[in-house]
Amino acid sequence: MSKPTTTIARHLAKLGRRTGVSLHPFNRLALPSTQTPQSRSRSLSTASPKERRPASEPRPTTIPTATFDQQHTTVSWPDGRESRFDNYFLFDHCRCSKCFQTQTKQRLKTLTELPTDIQPVSVETDTAGLHITWSTSPPHKSTYPSQFLKKAAYDPPLASYHEAEDSRILWNSKIVQSPPTVDHQDLVHSKAETSERGILKLLNRVHDFGFCFITDVPPTADDTKWLIERIAPIRQTHYGGFWSFTADLSHGDLAYSNEGLPAHTDTTYFTDPAGLQIFHLLSHPSPPGTGGTTLLVDAFYTASLLSTLYPNSYSLLSRLRVPAHASGTPGTILRPTISQPAFSHDEKGQLSLVRWNNEDRGVVGRGWTPEEVKGWYQASRRFEELNRSEDAEYWVQLSPGTVLVIDNWRVMHGRSAFTGSRTMCGAYVGADDWKSRRAVLTKKYEGRRKDPAAISGDVDWSVGW
Ligand SMILES: [Fe+2]
Ligand SMILES: [Zn+2]
């Protein structure tokens, strides 16, 4: 595959110094949270009267103060910051047993049950947080842990609680020196805790790097399927669930041919693209077979380069919605209910999903201005050039026994053309499913350290964010 010879390649060399975007692999997007765990709080109802501090005693500096009026309750934090909350918002987020089912962790009140003129009749603060007695009849009492309020603050947001607590690491071709890898033994250990910790390690690496190898896997379809099912449920699609195939175009997709495939993400034609793409090369005797080298590109890395080099292009690819489709399999015409742009961001503004598949792209331009059509093509060519640069491309020859797990929302895959008989197997896993598994295992084995909203007590304030 020929490499682009545009000015982008020359820009790359200078980029680090000029913009602060590091081109080194293992450059952390954002450091993990360095917040120290705050003192454990306790709900007011469990404190005995004698443990309550007399009003005259000086307040420890860790306790906020609060005031209220008809519309708002304002919390003043010991460090001088203030958070203002709409009273209706606070009442809506009450997690007392009347408002919140602690076992199912679901809201119990409908919005129309909340009086629109709801306001406190009194507010109190202590180490447990903020206590409000509401103007209802009979009076309703709510307790909000300080950690919850800091994380929920929106007027203004508290920066330390809104910054990405993210350990994602951008990488480029140099990752070839030390690609993320876990050993199969760690995932299938007879001791449940050991294997769960192994799966967490795998999913953490997938989260941090967007992919991970699993080594020493028995090179059979059955073992691979069994392994994937231990990680998360296999997602059913029009390709089936677990698949195993040779290049026979059996599914009307170029993936089922022996042609080379440029870096792409899969299933851009789903409303919810596949979360994990898992591959296992079971056999490709070579010789006589040749080629079939796997290509990986960190699209979050190349998107960050695009954002730095061409902010307007990044903006267009984040805004203009691109139809995608899968129409080559008889009996199937897939396209997302709502077309999406190439780059989707989460509510914090962080890039969270890249959809990039030129083969499956539909007809662009509907509803766009002529300038946007021109700008979108320019932006897309620039992004493609970045993805095809030697700096970005990581080529790796898979072999039987090594499973590749890819975060399909972030890392693009491709392959060189090949000859000979090549058998691959694998499966998709839904993004919500693997992230759920990771969250559950994180909670189980890493606990509060990773969860600034974790509060002791019956109510789990860490859910629902
Ligand atoms: Fe693919
Ligand atoms: Zn309540």
Coordinates of C-alpha atoms and ligand atoms in Angstrom, one line a residue:
M1 CA 0.0 0.0 0.0
S2 CA 1.6 3.3 -1.0
K3 CA 2.1 5.9 1.6
P4 CA 0.7 9.4 1.2
T5 CA 3.4 12.0 0.5
T6 CA 1.6 15.1 1.6
T7 CA 2.6 17.9 3.9
I8 CA 1.0 16.0 6.7
A9 CA 4.0 13.7 7.1
R10 CA 6.2 16.8 7.4
H11 CA 3.9 18.4 9.9
L12 CA 4.0 15.3 12.1
A13 CA 7.7 15.7 12.8
K14 CA 7.3 19.2 14.1
L15 CA 3.9 18.8 15.7
G16 CA 5.0 17.8 19.2
R17 CA 7.2 20.8 19.8
R18 CA 4.7 23.2 18.3
T19 CA 1.5 22.2 19.8
G20 CA 2.2 20.1 22.8
V21 CA 0.7 17.0 21.3
S22 CA 3.2 14.3 22.0
L23 CA 3.8 11.8 19.2
H24 CA 5.3 9.3 21.6
P25 CA 3.3 6.2 22.2
F26 CA 2.1 5.9 25.8
N27 CA 1.2 9.6 25.9
R28 CA -1.5 9.8 28.5
L29 CA -4.6 11.7 27.3
A30 CA -5.3 12.5 30.9
L31 CA -3.9 11.1 34.1
P32 CA -6.1 9.0 36.3
S33 CA -7.7 10.8 39.1
T34 CA -5.3 11.9 41.7
Q35 CA -8.1 12.9 44.1
T36 CA -7.5 11.5 47.6
P37 CA -10.3 9.6 49.1
Q38 CA -12.3 11.9 51.3
S39 CA -13.3 11.0 54.8
R40 CA -16.1 8.4 54.7
S41 CA -19.4 9.9 55.3
R42 CA -22.4 8.5 57.1
S43 CA -26.0 9.2 56.8
L44 CA -27.5 11.5 59.3
S45 CA -30.1 9.0 60.4
T46 CA -27.4 6.6 61.6
A47 CA -25.6 9.2 63.8
S48 CA -26.6 9.2 67.4
P49 CA -27.6 12.6 68.9
K50 CA -24.5 12.9 71.0
E51 CA -22.3 12.4 68.0
R52 CA -23.8 15.5 66.4
R53 CA -21.6 18.5 66.8
P54 CA -23.0 21.4 68.9
A55 CA -23.6 24.6 66.8
S56 CA -21.1 26.6 68.8
E57 CA -18.2 24.3 68.1
P58 CA -15.9 25.5 65.2
R59 CA -16.6 23.6 62.1
P60 CA -13.9 21.3 60.7
T61 CA -12.7 22.6 57.4
T62 CA -14.0 19.6 55.5
I63 CA -17.6 20.5 56.1
P64 CA -19.4 22.7 53.6
T65 CA -22.1 25.3 54.5
A66 CA -25.4 25.8 52.7
T67 CA -28.0 28.5 52.2
F68 CA -31.2 28.4 50.2
D69 CA -33.9 30.5 48.7
Q70 CA -37.1 29.8 46.8
Q71 CA -35.3 28.6 43.7
H72 CA -31.9 27.4 44.8
T73 CA -29.8 25.8 47.4
T74 CA -26.2 26.9 47.4
V75 CA -23.4 24.8 48.9
S76 CA -20.2 26.7 49.9
W77 CA -17.2 24.3 49.9
P78 CA -14.4 24.7 52.4
D79 CA -12.0 25.6 49.5
G80 CA -14.1 28.7 48.7
R81 CA -15.9 27.3 45.7
E82 CA -19.7 27.4 45.5
S83 CA -22.2 25.1 43.8
R84 CA -25.7 26.3 43.2
F85 CA -28.5 23.7 42.7
D86 CA -32.0 24.2 41.5
N87 CA -34.3 23.0 44.3
Y88 CA -36.4 20.9 41.9
F89 CA -33.1 19.2 40.7
L90 CA -32.2 18.3 44.3
F91 CA -35.6 17.0 45.2
D92 CA -35.6 14.9 42.0
H93 CA -32.3 13.4 43.0
C94 CA -33.3 12.5 46.5
R95 CA -32.4 8.9 47.2
C96 CA -34.4 8.2 50.3
S97 CA -36.4 5.0 50.4
K98 CA -39.5 6.9 49.3
C99 CA -37.8 8.3 46.2
F100 CA -35.3 5.5 45.3
Q101 CA -35.5 1.7 45.3
T102 CA -32.2 0.8 46.8
Q103 CA -32.2 -2.7 45.6
T104 CA -33.1 -2.1 41.9
K105 CA -31.5 1.3 42.0
Q106 CA -34.3 3.0 40.3
R107 CA -36.3 6.2 40.8
L108 CA -39.7 5.8 42.3
K109 CA -41.2 9.3 41.8
T110 CA -42.6 10.7 38.5
L111 CA -41.8 14.2 37.7
T112 CA -45.4 15.4 38.0
E113 CA -45.3 14.1 41.6
L114 CA -42.7 16.7 42.4
P115 CA -44.2 20.1 43.4
T116 CA -42.8 22.7 41.0
D117 CA -42.6 25.2 43.9
I118 CA -40.6 22.7 46.0
Q119 CA -38.2 24.5 48.4
P120 CA -36.4 23.7 51.6
V121 CA -37.7 24.8 55.0
S122 CA -34.3 24.1 56.5
V123 CA -30.8 23.0 55.3
E124 CA -28.0 21.5 57.4
T125 CA -24.5 20.3 56.7
D126 CA -22.2 17.9 58.4
T127 CA -19.6 15.3 57.5
A128 CA -22.3 13.2 55.7
G129 CA -23.1 16.1 53.4
L130 CA -26.2 18.2 52.9
H131 CA -29.5 17.6 54.7
I132 CA -32.7 19.2 53.5
T133 CA -36.1 19.3 55.0
W134 CA -38.6 20.1 52.3
S135 CA -41.7 22.2 52.2
T136 CA -43.9 19.2 51.7
S137 CA -46.7 18.0 53.9
P138 CA -45.6 15.9 55.7
P139 CA -42.1 17.2 55.5
H140 CA -39.8 15.2 53.3
K141 CA -36.1 14.8 54.3
S142 CA -33.2 14.3 51.9
T143 CA -29.5 13.7 52.4
Y144 CA -27.0 14.4 49.7
P145 CA -23.4 13.2 50.2
S146 CA -20.8 15.9 49.5
Q147 CA -19.2 13.7 46.9
F148 CA -22.4 13.4 45.0
L149 CA -23.0 17.1 45.1
K150 CA -19.4 17.8 43.9
K151 CA -19.8 15.4 41.0
A152 CA -23.3 16.6 40.2
A153 CA -22.5 20.3 40.4
Y154 CA -23.5 22.1 37.2
D155 CA -23.7 25.8 38.3
P156 CA -20.8 25.9 37.9
P157 CA -19.3 22.5 37.2
L158 CA -16.4 21.7 39.6
A159 CA -13.5 21.1 37.3
S160 CA -11.8 18.4 39.3
Y161 CA -15.0 16.4 39.1
H162 CA -15.6 16.9 35.4
E163 CA -12.1 16.5 34.1
A164 CA -11.8 13.1 32.4
E165 CA -10.8 10.5 34.9
D166 CA -9.4 8.6 32.0
S167 CA -6.4 6.4 31.6
R168 CA -6.6 6.2 27.9
I169 CA -3.2 6.2 26.2
L170 CA -2.8 7.3 22.6
W171 CA -0.3 5.4 20.5
N172 CA 1.3 5.2 17.1
S173 CA 3.3 2.8 15.2
K174 CA 6.0 2.6 17.9
I175 CA 3.6 0.5 20.0
V176 CA 5.1 -2.4 18.0
Q177 CA 7.8 -2.4 20.7
S178 CA 5.5 -3.2 23.5
P179 CA 1.9 -4.0 22.5
P180 CA -0.6 -4.6 25.3
T181 CA -0.9 -8.3 26.0
V182 CA -2.4 -10.6 28.6
D183 CA -1.9 -14.4 28.9
H184 CA -4.8 -16.8 28.3
Q185 CA -4.0 -18.6 31.5
D186 CA -4.9 -15.5 33.5
L187 CA -8.4 -15.4 32.0
V188 CA -9.3 -19.0 32.4
H189 CA -7.8 -19.8 35.8
S190 CA -9.7 -22.3 37.8
K191 CA -9.8 -19.9 40.7
A192 CA -12.7 -17.5 39.9
E193 CA -11.0 -14.4 41.5
T194 CA -7.8 -15.0 39.5
S195 CA -9.7 -15.3 36.2
E196 CA -11.9 -12.3 36.9
R197 CA -8.9 -10.2 37.8
G198 CA -7.4 -11.4 34.5
I199 CA -10.4 -10.4 32.5
L200 CA -10.4 -7.0 34.3
K201 CA -6.7 -6.6 33.3
L202 CA -7.6 -7.4 29.7
L203 CA -10.6 -5.0 29.6
N204 CA -8.5 -2.3 31.3
R205 CA -5.9 -2.6 28.5
V206 CA -8.6 -2.6 25.9
H207 CA -9.9 0.6 27.5
D208 CA -6.4 2.2 27.8
F209 CA -5.0 1.2 24.4
G210 CA -8.1 0.3 22.4
F211 CA -6.8 -3.2 21.8
C212 CA -5.0 -6.1 23.5
F213 CA -3.6 -9.4 22.5
I214 CA -4.3 -12.6 24.4
T215 CA -1.5 -15.1 24.0
D216 CA -1.3 -18.9 24.3
V217 CA -5.0 -19.5 23.4
P218 CA -5.7 -23.0 22.1
P219 CA -6.1 -22.4 18.3
T220 CA -9.6 -23.9 17.9
A221 CA -12.9 -22.2 17.3
D222 CA -14.5 -23.9 20.3
D223 CA -11.8 -22.6 22.7
T224 CA -12.0 -19.2 21.2
K225 CA -15.8 -19.0 21.5
W226 CA -15.6 -20.3 25.1
L227 CA -13.0 -17.6 25.9
I228 CA -15.0 -14.8 24.4
E229 CA -18.1 -15.8 26.3
R230 CA -16.1 -15.6 29.5
I231 CA -15.4 -11.9 28.7
A232 CA -18.9 -10.8 27.7
P233 CA -21.9 -12.0 25.8
I234 CA -21.4 -12.4 22.1
R235 CA -23.5 -10.0 20.0
Q236 CA -25.8 -11.4 17.4
T237 CA -25.7 -9.7 14.0
H238 CA -26.6 -10.5 10.5
Y239 CA -23.3 -12.4 10.4
G240 CA -24.6 -14.6 13.2
G241 CA -22.9 -14.7 16.6
F242 CA -19.6 -16.4 16.8
W243 CA -18.2 -16.7 13.3
S244 CA -15.5 -18.8 11.6
F245 CA -14.8 -18.3 8.0
T246 CA -12.5 -18.6 5.0
A247 CA -12.4 -16.1 2.2
D248 CA -15.5 -17.2 0.3
L249 CA -17.6 -13.9 0.2
S250 CA -20.3 -15.9 2.0
H251 CA -21.6 -12.8 3.6
G252 CA -21.4 -10.3 0.8
D253 CA -18.7 -8.2 2.5
L254 CA -15.1 -7.5 1.5
A255 CA -14.0 -8.9 4.8
Y256 CA -15.0 -12.3 3.4
S257 CA -12.6 -11.9 0.4
N258 CA -8.9 -12.1 0.2
E259 CA -8.4 -8.4 -0.8
G260 CA -6.5 -5.9 1.3
L261 CA -8.6 -3.7 3.5
P262 CA -7.7 -0.2 4.5
A263 CA -8.0 0.8 8.2
H264 CA -11.6 1.0 9.1
T265 CA -14.0 0.5 11.9
D266 CA -16.8 -2.1 11.6
T267 CA -20.5 -1.8 11.5
T268 CA -20.8 1.9 11.0
Y269 CA -24.2 0.9 9.6
F270 CA -25.5 -0.1 13.0
T271 CA -27.2 2.5 15.2
D272 CA -24.9 1.2 17.9
P273 CA -21.6 0.0 16.2
A274 CA -20.1 -3.2 17.6
G275 CA -18.1 -2.5 20.7
L276 CA -15.4 -5.2 20.6
Q277 CA -14.1 -6.9 17.5
I278 CA -12.4 -10.1 18.4
F279 CA -10.2 -12.0 16.0
H280 CA -8.4 -15.3 16.1
L281 CA -6.4 -16.5 13.1
L282 CA -6.8 -20.2 13.3
S283 CA -4.8 -21.2 10.3
H284 CA -3.0 -19.6 7.3
P285 CA -0.3 -22.0 6.2
S286 CA 2.5 -19.9 4.7
P287 CA 4.0 -20.9 2.5
P288 CA 2.1 -21.4 0.3
G289 CA 0.0 -18.6 1.7
T290 CA 1.3 -15.1 1.7
G291 CA 0.2 -11.7 3.1
G292 CA -2.8 -11.2 5.4
T293 CA -0.9 -9.0 7.8
T294 CA -3.2 -7.2 10.2
L295 CA -3.2 -3.4 10.4
L296 CA -4.2 -1.4 13.5
V297 CA -4.5 2.4 13.8
D298 CA -5.4 4.3 16.9
A299 CA -8.2 6.6 15.5
F300 CA -8.2 8.6 18.7
Y301 CA -4.5 9.4 18.1
T302 CA -5.0 10.4 14.4
A303 CA -8.1 12.3 15.3
S304 CA -6.1 14.3 17.9
L305 CA -3.6 15.1 15.2
L306 CA -6.3 16.2 12.9
S307 CA -7.8 18.4 15.6
T308 CA -4.4 20.0 16.1
L309 CA -3.4 20.4 12.5
Y310 CA -6.8 21.2 11.0
P311 CA -9.3 22.2 13.7
N312 CA -12.0 23.1 11.1
S313 CA -11.7 19.7 9.5
Y314 CA -12.0 18.0 12.9
S315 CA -15.1 20.1 13.5
L316 CA -16.7 19.2 10.2
L317 CA -16.1 15.5 10.9
S318 CA -17.7 15.9 14.3
R319 CA -20.8 17.7 13.0
L320 CA -21.8 16.4 9.5
R321 CA -23.8 13.2 9.6
V322 CA -22.7 10.5 7.2
P323 CA -25.1 7.7 6.1
A324 CA -23.7 4.2 6.1
H325 CA -25.2 1.0 4.9
A326 CA -24.7 -2.8 4.6
S327 CA -26.6 -4.0 1.6
G328 CA -24.5 -6.9 0.1
T329 CA -26.0 -9.7 2.1
P330 CA -29.2 -11.0 0.5
G331 CA -32.1 -10.3 2.8
T332 CA -30.4 -7.5 4.7
I333 CA -30.4 -3.8 4.2
L334 CA -28.9 -2.1 7.2
R335 CA -28.4 1.5 7.9
P336 CA -28.5 3.5 11.2
T337 CA -31.8 4.9 12.2
I338 CA -30.0 8.2 12.7
S339 CA -26.9 8.9 10.6
Q340 CA -24.0 10.0 12.7
P341 CA -20.8 12.0 12.1
A342 CA -17.4 10.3 12.0
F343 CA -16.5 11.6 15.4
S344 CA -18.9 11.4 18.3
H345 CA -18.2 12.9 21.7
D346 CA -19.5 12.2 25.2
E347 CA -21.2 14.8 27.4
K348 CA -17.7 15.9 28.7
G349 CA -16.7 16.7 25.1
Q350 CA -14.3 13.8 24.9
L351 CA -14.0 11.9 21.7
S352 CA -15.7 8.6 22.4
L353 CA -16.6 6.9 19.1
V354 CA -15.0 7.0 15.7
R355 CA -17.0 5.7 12.8
W356 CA -14.8 5.3 9.8
N357 CA -15.5 2.9 6.9
N358 CA -15.2 4.3 3.4
E359 CA -16.5 1.1 1.9
D360 CA -19.7 1.2 3.8
R361 CA -20.2 4.9 3.5
G362 CA -23.5 6.0 1.9
V363 CA -24.5 9.0 -0.1
V364 CA -23.1 12.1 1.6
G365 CA -24.3 15.7 1.3
R366 CA -28.0 15.6 2.0
G367 CA -28.9 18.7 3.9
W368 CA -25.4 20.0 3.7
T369 CA -24.3 23.3 2.0
P370 CA -22.1 23.2 -1.0
E371 CA -19.2 24.5 1.1
E372 CA -19.8 21.7 3.6
V373 CA -19.7 19.0 0.9
K374 CA -16.3 20.4 -0.3
G375 CA -15.1 20.9 3.3
W376 CA -16.2 17.4 4.3
Y377 CA -14.2 15.8 1.5
Q378 CA -11.1 17.8 2.3
A379 CA -11.4 16.9 6.0
S380 CA -11.9 13.2 5.2
R381 CA -9.0 13.1 2.9
R382 CA -6.8 14.7 5.6
F383 CA -8.0 12.2 8.1
E384 CA -7.4 9.3 5.7
E385 CA -3.9 10.6 5.0
L386 CA -3.2 10.6 8.8
N387 CA -4.5 7.1 9.1
R388 CA -2.4 5.9 6.3
S389 CA 0.8 7.5 7.5
E390 CA 3.7 5.4 8.6
D391 CA 3.6 7.2 11.8
A392 CA 0.1 5.8 12.6
E393 CA 0.1 2.3 11.1
Y394 CA 0.9 -0.6 13.3
W395 CA 1.3 -3.8 11.2
V396 CA 1.3 -7.1 13.0
Q397 CA 1.3 -10.7 11.7
L398 CA -1.2 -12.7 13.6
S399 CA -0.6 -16.3 14.3
P400 CA -2.7 -19.2 15.6
G401 CA -2.8 -19.0 19.4
T402 CA -3.0 -15.2 19.6
V403 CA -6.4 -13.6 19.9
L404 CA -6.8 -9.9 19.1
V405 CA -9.4 -7.9 21.0
I406 CA -10.1 -4.5 19.5
D407 CA -12.2 -1.6 20.8
N408 CA -14.1 -1.0 17.6
W409 CA -15.2 2.4 18.8
R410 CA -11.6 3.6 18.8
V411 CA -9.1 1.4 17.0
M412 CA -9.4 0.8 13.2
H413 CA -8.3 -2.5 11.7
G414 CA -7.4 -3.6 8.2
R415 CA -5.2 -6.2 6.5
S416 CA -3.0 -6.7 3.5
A417 CA -4.2 -8.8 0.7
F418 CA -3.4 -12.5 1.0
T419 CA -3.2 -15.7 -0.9
G420 CA -3.8 -19.2 0.3
S421 CA -6.3 -20.6 2.7
R422 CA -6.9 -18.5 5.7
T423 CA -9.3 -19.4 8.5
M424 CA -10.4 -16.7 11.0
C425 CA -12.9 -16.9 13.8
G426 CA -14.2 -14.4 16.2
A427 CA -17.2 -12.4 17.4
Y428 CA -18.5 -9.0 18.2
V429 CA -19.3 -7.9 21.7
G430 CA -21.6 -4.9 22.4
A431 CA -19.9 -1.8 23.7
D432 CA -22.3 -1.5 26.6
D433 CA -21.7 -5.1 27.5
W434 CA -17.9 -5.0 27.8
K435 CA -18.0 -1.7 29.6
S436 CA -20.5 -3.1 32.0
R437 CA -18.3 -6.1 32.7
R438 CA -15.4 -3.8 33.2
A439 CA -17.4 -1.6 35.6
V440 CA -18.6 -4.5 37.6
L441 CA -15.1 -6.0 38.0
T442 CA -13.6 -2.6 38.7
K443 CA -16.1 -2.1 41.5
K444 CA -15.4 -5.6 42.8
Y445 CA -11.6 -5.5 42.7
E446 CA -10.6 -1.9 42.6
G447 CA -13.5 -0.4 44.6
R448 CA -13.7 3.2 45.7
R449 CA -10.3 4.1 44.5
K450 CA -11.8 4.4 41.0
D451 CA -15.1 5.8 42.1
P452 CA -15.1 9.3 43.5
A453 CA -18.9 9.1 44.0
A454 CA -18.8 6.0 46.1
I455 CA -20.5 6.7 49.4
S456 CA -20.9 4.3 52.2
G457 CA -24.4 3.4 53.3
D458 CA -27.4 1.6 51.8
V459 CA -27.8 3.9 48.8
D460 CA -25.4 3.5 46.0
W461 CA -24.7 7.1 44.8
S462 CA -22.2 5.9 42.2
V463 CA -24.9 4.7 39.8
G464 CA -26.7 6.7 37.2
W465 CA -23.9 9.0 36.0
Ligands
FE1 FE -13.5 -5.1 9.5
ZN2 ZN -36.8 11.3 49.1

